[in-house]
mmCIF file of C-alpha atoms in Angstrom:
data_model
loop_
_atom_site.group_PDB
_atom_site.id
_atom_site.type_symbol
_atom_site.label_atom_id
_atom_site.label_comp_id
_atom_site.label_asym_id
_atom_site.label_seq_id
_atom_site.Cartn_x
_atom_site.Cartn_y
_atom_site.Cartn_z
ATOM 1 C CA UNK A 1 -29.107 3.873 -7.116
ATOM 2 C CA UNK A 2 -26.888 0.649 -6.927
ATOM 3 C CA UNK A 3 -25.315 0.214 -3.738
ATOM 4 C CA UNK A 4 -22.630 -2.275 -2.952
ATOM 5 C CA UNK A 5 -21.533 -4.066 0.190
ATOM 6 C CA UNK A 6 -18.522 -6.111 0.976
ATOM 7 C CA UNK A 7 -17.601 -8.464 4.035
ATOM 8 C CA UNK A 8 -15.815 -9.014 5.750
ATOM 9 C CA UNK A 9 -14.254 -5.476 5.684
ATOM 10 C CA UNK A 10 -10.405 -7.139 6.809
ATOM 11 C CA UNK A 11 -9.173 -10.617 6.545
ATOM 12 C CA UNK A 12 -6.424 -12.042 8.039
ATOM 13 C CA UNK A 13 -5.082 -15.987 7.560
ATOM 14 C CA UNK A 14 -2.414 -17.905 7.614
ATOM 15 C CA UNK A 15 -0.923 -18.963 3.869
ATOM 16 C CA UNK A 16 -1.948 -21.594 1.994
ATOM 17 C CA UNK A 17 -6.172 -20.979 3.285
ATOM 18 C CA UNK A 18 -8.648 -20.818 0.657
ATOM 19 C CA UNK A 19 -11.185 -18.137 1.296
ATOM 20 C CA UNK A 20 -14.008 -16.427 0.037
ATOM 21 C CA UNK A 21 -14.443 -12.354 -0.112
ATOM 22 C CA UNK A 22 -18.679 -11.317 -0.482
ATOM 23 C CA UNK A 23 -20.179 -8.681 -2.183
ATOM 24 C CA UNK A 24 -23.590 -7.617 -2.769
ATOM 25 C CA UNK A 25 -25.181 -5.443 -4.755
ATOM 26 C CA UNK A 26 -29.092 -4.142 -4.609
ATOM 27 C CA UNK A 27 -29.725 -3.259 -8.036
ATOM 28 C CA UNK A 28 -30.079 -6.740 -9.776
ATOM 29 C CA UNK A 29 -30.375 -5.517 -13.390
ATOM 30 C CA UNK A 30 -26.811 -5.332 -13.735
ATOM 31 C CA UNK A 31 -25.152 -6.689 -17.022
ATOM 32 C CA UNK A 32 -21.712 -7.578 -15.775
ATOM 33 C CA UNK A 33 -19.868 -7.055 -12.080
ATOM 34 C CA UNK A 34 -16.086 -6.431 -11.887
ATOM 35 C CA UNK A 35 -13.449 -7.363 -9.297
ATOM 36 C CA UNK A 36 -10.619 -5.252 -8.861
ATOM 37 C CA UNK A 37 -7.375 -5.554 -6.568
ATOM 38 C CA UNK A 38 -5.563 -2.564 -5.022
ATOM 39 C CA UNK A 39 -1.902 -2.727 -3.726
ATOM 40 C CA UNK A 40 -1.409 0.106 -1.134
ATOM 41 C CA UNK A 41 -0.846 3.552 -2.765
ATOM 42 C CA UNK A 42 -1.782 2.291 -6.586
ATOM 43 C CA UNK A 43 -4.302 2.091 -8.409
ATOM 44 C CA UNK A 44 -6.301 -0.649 -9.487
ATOM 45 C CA UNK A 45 -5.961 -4.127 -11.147
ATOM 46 C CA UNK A 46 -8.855 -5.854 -12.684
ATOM 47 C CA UNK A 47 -9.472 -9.369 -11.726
ATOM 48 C CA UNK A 48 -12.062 -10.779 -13.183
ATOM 49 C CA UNK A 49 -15.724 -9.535 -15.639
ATOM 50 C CA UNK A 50 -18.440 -11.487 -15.380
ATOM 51 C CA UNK A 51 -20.978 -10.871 -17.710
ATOM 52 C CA UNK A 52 -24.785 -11.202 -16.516
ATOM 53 C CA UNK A 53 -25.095 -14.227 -18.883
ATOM 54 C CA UNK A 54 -22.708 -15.804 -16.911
ATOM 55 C CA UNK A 55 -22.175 -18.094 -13.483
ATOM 56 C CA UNK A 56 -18.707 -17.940 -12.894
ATOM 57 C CA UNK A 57 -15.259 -16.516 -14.202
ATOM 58 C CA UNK A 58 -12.193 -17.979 -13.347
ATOM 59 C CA UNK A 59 -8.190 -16.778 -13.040
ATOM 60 C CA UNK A 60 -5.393 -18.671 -12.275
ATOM 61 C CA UNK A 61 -6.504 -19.398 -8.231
ATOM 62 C CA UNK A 62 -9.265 -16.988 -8.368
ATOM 63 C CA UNK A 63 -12.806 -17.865 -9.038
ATOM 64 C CA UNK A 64 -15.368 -15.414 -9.015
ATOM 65 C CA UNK A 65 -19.410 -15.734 -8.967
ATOM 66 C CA UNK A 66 -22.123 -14.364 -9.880
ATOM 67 C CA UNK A 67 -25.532 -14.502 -8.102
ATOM 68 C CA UNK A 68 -28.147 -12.485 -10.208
ATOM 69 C CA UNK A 69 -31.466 -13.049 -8.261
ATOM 70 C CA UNK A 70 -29.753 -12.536 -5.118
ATOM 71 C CA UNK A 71 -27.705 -9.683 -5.595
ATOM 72 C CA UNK A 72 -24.417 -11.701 -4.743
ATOM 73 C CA UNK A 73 -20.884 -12.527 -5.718
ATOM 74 C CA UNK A 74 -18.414 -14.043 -4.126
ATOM 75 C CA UNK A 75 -14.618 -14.488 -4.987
ATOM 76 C CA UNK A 76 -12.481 -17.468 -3.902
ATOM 77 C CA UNK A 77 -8.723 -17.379 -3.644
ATOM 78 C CA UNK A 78 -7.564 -20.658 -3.382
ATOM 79 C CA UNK A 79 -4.325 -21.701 -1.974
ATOM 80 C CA UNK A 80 -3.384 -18.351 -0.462
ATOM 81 C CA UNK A 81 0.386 -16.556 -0.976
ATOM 82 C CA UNK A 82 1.511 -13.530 0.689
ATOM 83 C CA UNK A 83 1.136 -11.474 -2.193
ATOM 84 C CA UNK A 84 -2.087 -12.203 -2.522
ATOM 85 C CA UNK A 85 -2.120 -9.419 0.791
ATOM 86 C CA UNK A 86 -3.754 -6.729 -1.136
ATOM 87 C CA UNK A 87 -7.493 -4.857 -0.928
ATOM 88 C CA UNK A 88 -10.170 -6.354 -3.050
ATOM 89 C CA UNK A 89 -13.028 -4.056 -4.439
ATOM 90 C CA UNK A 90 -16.378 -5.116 -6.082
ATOM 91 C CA UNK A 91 -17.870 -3.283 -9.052
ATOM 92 C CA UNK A 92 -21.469 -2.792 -10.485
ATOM 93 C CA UNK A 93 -22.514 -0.581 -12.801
ATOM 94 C CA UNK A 94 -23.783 2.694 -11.234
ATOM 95 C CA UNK A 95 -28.354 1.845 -12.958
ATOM 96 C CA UNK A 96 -30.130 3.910 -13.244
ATOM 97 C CA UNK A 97 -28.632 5.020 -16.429
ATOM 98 C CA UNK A 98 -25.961 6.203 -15.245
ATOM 99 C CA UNK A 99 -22.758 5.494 -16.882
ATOM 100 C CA UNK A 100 -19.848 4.524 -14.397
ATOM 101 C CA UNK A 101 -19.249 1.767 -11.723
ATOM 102 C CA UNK A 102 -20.112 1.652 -8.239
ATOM 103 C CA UNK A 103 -17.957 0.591 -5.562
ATOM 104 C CA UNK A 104 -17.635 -1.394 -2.538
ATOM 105 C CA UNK A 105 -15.648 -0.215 0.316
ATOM 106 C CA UNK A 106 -13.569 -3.998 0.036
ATOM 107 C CA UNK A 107 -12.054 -5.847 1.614
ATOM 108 C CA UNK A 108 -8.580 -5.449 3.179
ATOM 109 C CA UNK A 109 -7.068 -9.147 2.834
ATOM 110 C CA UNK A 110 -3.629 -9.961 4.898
ATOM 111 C CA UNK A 111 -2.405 -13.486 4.543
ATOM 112 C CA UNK A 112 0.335 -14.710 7.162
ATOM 113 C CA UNK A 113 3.574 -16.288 5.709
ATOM 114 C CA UNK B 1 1.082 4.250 -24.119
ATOM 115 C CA UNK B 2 1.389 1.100 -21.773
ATOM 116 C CA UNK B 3 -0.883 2.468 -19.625
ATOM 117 C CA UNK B 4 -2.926 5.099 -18.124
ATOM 118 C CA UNK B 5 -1.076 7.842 -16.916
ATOM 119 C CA UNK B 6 -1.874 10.766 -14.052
ATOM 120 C CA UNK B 7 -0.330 14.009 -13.352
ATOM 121 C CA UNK B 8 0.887 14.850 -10.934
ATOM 122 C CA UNK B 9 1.056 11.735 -9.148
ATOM 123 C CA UNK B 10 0.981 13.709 -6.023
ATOM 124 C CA UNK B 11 -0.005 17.815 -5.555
ATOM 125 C CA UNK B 12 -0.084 19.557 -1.993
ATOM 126 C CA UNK B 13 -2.130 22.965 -2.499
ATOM 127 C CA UNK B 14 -3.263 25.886 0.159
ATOM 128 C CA UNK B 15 -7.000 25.920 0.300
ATOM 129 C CA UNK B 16 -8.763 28.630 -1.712
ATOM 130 C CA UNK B 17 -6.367 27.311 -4.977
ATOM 131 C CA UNK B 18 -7.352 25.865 -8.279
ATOM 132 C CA UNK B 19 -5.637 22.586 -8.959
ATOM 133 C CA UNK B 20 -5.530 20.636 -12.638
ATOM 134 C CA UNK B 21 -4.896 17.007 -13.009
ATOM 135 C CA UNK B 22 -4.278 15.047 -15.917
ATOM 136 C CA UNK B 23 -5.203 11.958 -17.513
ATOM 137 C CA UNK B 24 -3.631 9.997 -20.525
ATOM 138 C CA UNK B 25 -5.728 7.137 -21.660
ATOM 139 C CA UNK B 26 -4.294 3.948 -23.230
ATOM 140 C CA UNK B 27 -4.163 4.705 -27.135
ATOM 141 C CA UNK B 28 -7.500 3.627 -28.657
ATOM 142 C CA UNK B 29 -9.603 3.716 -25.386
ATOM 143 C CA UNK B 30 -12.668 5.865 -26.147
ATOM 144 C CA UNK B 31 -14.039 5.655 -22.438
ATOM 145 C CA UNK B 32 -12.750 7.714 -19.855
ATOM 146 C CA UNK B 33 -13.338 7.625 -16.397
ATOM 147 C CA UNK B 34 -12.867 9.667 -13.349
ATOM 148 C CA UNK B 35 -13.161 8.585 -9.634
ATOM 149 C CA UNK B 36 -12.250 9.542 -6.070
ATOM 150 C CA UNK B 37 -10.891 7.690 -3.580
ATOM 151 C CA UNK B 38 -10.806 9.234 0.630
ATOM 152 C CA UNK B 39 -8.577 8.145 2.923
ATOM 153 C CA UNK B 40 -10.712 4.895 4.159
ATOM 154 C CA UNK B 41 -13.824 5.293 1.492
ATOM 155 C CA UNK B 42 -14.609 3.323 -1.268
ATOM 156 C CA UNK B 43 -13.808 5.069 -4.656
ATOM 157 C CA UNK B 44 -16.600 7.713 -5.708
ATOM 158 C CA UNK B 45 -17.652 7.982 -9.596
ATOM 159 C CA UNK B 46 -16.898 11.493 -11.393
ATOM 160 C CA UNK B 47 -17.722 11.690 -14.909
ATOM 161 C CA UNK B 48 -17.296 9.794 -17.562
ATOM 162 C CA UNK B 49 -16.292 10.596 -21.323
ATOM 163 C CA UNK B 50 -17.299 7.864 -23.881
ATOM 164 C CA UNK B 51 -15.746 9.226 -27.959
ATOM 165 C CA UNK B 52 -17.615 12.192 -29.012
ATOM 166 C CA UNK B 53 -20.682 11.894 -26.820
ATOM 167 C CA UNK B 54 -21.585 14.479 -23.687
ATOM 168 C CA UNK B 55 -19.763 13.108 -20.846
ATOM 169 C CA UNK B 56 -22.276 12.142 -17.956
ATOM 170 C CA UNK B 57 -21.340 13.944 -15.202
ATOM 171 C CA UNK B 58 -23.806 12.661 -12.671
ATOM 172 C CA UNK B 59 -21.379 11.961 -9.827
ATOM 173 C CA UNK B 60 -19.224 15.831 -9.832
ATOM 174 C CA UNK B 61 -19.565 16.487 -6.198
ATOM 175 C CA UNK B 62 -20.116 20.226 -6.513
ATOM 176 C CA UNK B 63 -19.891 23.042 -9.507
ATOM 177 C CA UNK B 64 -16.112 23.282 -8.467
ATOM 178 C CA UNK B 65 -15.341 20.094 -10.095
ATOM 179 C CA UNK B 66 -15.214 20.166 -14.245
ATOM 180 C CA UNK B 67 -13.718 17.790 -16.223
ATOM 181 C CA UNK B 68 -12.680 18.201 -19.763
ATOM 182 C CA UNK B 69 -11.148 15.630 -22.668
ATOM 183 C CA UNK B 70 -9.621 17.432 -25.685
ATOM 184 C CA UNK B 71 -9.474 15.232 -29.172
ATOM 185 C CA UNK B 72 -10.559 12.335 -27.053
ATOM 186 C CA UNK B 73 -7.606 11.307 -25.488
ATOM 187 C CA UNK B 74 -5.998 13.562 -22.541
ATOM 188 C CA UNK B 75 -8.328 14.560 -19.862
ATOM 189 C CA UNK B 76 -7.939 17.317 -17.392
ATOM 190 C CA UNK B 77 -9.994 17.245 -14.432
ATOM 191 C CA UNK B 78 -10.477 21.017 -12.796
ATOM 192 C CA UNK B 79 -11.086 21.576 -9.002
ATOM 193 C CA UNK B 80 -11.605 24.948 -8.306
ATOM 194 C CA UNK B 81 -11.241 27.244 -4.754
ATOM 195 C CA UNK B 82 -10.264 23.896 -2.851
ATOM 196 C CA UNK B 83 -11.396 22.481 0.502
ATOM 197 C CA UNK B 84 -9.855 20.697 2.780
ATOM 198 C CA UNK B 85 -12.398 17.643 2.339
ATOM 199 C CA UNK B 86 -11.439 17.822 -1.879
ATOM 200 C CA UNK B 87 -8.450 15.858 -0.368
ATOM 201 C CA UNK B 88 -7.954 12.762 -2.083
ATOM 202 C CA UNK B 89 -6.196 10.035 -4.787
ATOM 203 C CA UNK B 90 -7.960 11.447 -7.940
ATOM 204 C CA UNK B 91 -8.187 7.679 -10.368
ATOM 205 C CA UNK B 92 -8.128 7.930 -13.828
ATOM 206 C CA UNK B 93 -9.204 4.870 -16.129
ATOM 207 C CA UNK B 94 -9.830 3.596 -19.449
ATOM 208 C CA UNK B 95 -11.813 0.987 -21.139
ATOM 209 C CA UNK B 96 -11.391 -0.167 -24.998
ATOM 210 C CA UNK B 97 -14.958 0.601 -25.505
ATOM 211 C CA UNK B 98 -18.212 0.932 -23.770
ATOM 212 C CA UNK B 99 -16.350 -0.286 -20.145
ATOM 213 C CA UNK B 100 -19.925 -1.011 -18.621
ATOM 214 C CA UNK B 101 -20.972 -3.440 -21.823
ATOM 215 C CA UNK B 102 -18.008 -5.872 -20.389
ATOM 216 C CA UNK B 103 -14.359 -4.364 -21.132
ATOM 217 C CA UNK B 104 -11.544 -4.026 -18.691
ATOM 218 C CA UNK B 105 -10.965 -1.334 -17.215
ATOM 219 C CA UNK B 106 -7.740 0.072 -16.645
ATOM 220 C CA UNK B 107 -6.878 2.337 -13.961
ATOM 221 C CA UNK B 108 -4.269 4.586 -13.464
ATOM 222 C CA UNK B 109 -2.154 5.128 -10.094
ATOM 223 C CA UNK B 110 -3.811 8.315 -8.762
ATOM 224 C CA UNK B 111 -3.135 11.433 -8.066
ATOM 225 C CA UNK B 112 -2.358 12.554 -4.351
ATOM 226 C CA UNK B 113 -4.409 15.849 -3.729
ATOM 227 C CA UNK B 114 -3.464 17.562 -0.313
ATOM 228 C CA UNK B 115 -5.402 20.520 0.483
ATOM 229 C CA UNK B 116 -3.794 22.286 3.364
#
């Protein structure tokens, strides 16, 4: 069963930082991972899909890997705003044919005017 | 519709009751998806309705919890006798297609269960 970890669990820095958010996932047959954003008390925004085939997807300031053999992905916000302040969740699909994605926890991301 | 929708967006019920909560897909999404999301957890897969196809309902949490999608749009997701740990934002979403095969996914804004 795929589980999925993200760290740091809260982040806090000053505007204008770039930073990277990490995820990892233990099942590595996945066929594409998902990044989400949640504002507090709605639901959720997709980010970014990166299909296995691919390295990287990229948004606007957001750029988002994808580490097969290593069960990793990171995403980097560059040039942080204060509405980037928001949690960001990781998705994988659930294996074991299963239909459905699995979670993160994510991570809780504050950035300082 | 614009998006997905949820009903109620936020339901208080004494323990012991049945509760019903609805989903309205995006027009044309055949994948349906239900997840739960505690108070400081990550979200929790439910079931899943892809078009005609028996929904996989590998992640309902107990024989309490059904789930239902009439005509393959609207989905109504059944919690019966309620506990206090069924508390929870109840997420709805909806993918174009096959959502794992690389579509977006599009969530709704929850609804609210209190169990008191």
């Amino acid at each position: 069963k795929q589980e999925v970890t993200q760290i740091p669990a809260a982040l806090s820095v000053p505007e204008g930082e770039n930073l990277v958010l990490n995820c990892s996932f233990t099942d590595s047959a996945i066929y594409n991972l998902q990044w989400f954003r949640q504002d507090p008390g709605k639901g959720l925004t997709s980010l970014l899909l990166i299909q296995s085939s691919q390295r990287e997807q990229t948004s606007g300031r957001l750029n988002a890997s994808l580490d097969k053999s290593s069960g990793r992905s990171t995403l980097y916000i560059a040039a942080s705003q204060p509405g980037d302040s928001a949690t960001y969740l990781c998705a994988a699909p659930l294996g074991g044919g299963a239909d459905g994605l699995t979670f993160g926890k994510g991570t809780h991301l504050i950035i300082q005017p | 519709g614009a998006g997905v929708s949820q009903s109620p967006s936020n339901k208080v019920t004494e323990k012991g009751k049945d509760v019903e909560l609805r989903c309205d897909p995006i027009s044309g999404h055949t994948a349906l998806y239900w997840y739960r999301q505690s108070l400081g957890q990550g979200l929790e897969f439910l079931i899943y309705f892809q078009g005609n196809s028996a929904p996989d309902k590998s992640g309902l949490p107990s024989d309490r919890f059904s789930a239902e999608r009439t005509g393959g749009s609207v989905s109504t997701l059944t919690i019966q006798r309620t506990q206090q740990e069924d508390s929870a934002v109840y997420l709805c979403a909806s993918s174009h297609n096959r959502g794992l095969s690389g579509n977006t996914i599009y969530f709704g804004e929850g609804s609210w269960l209190t169990v008191v």
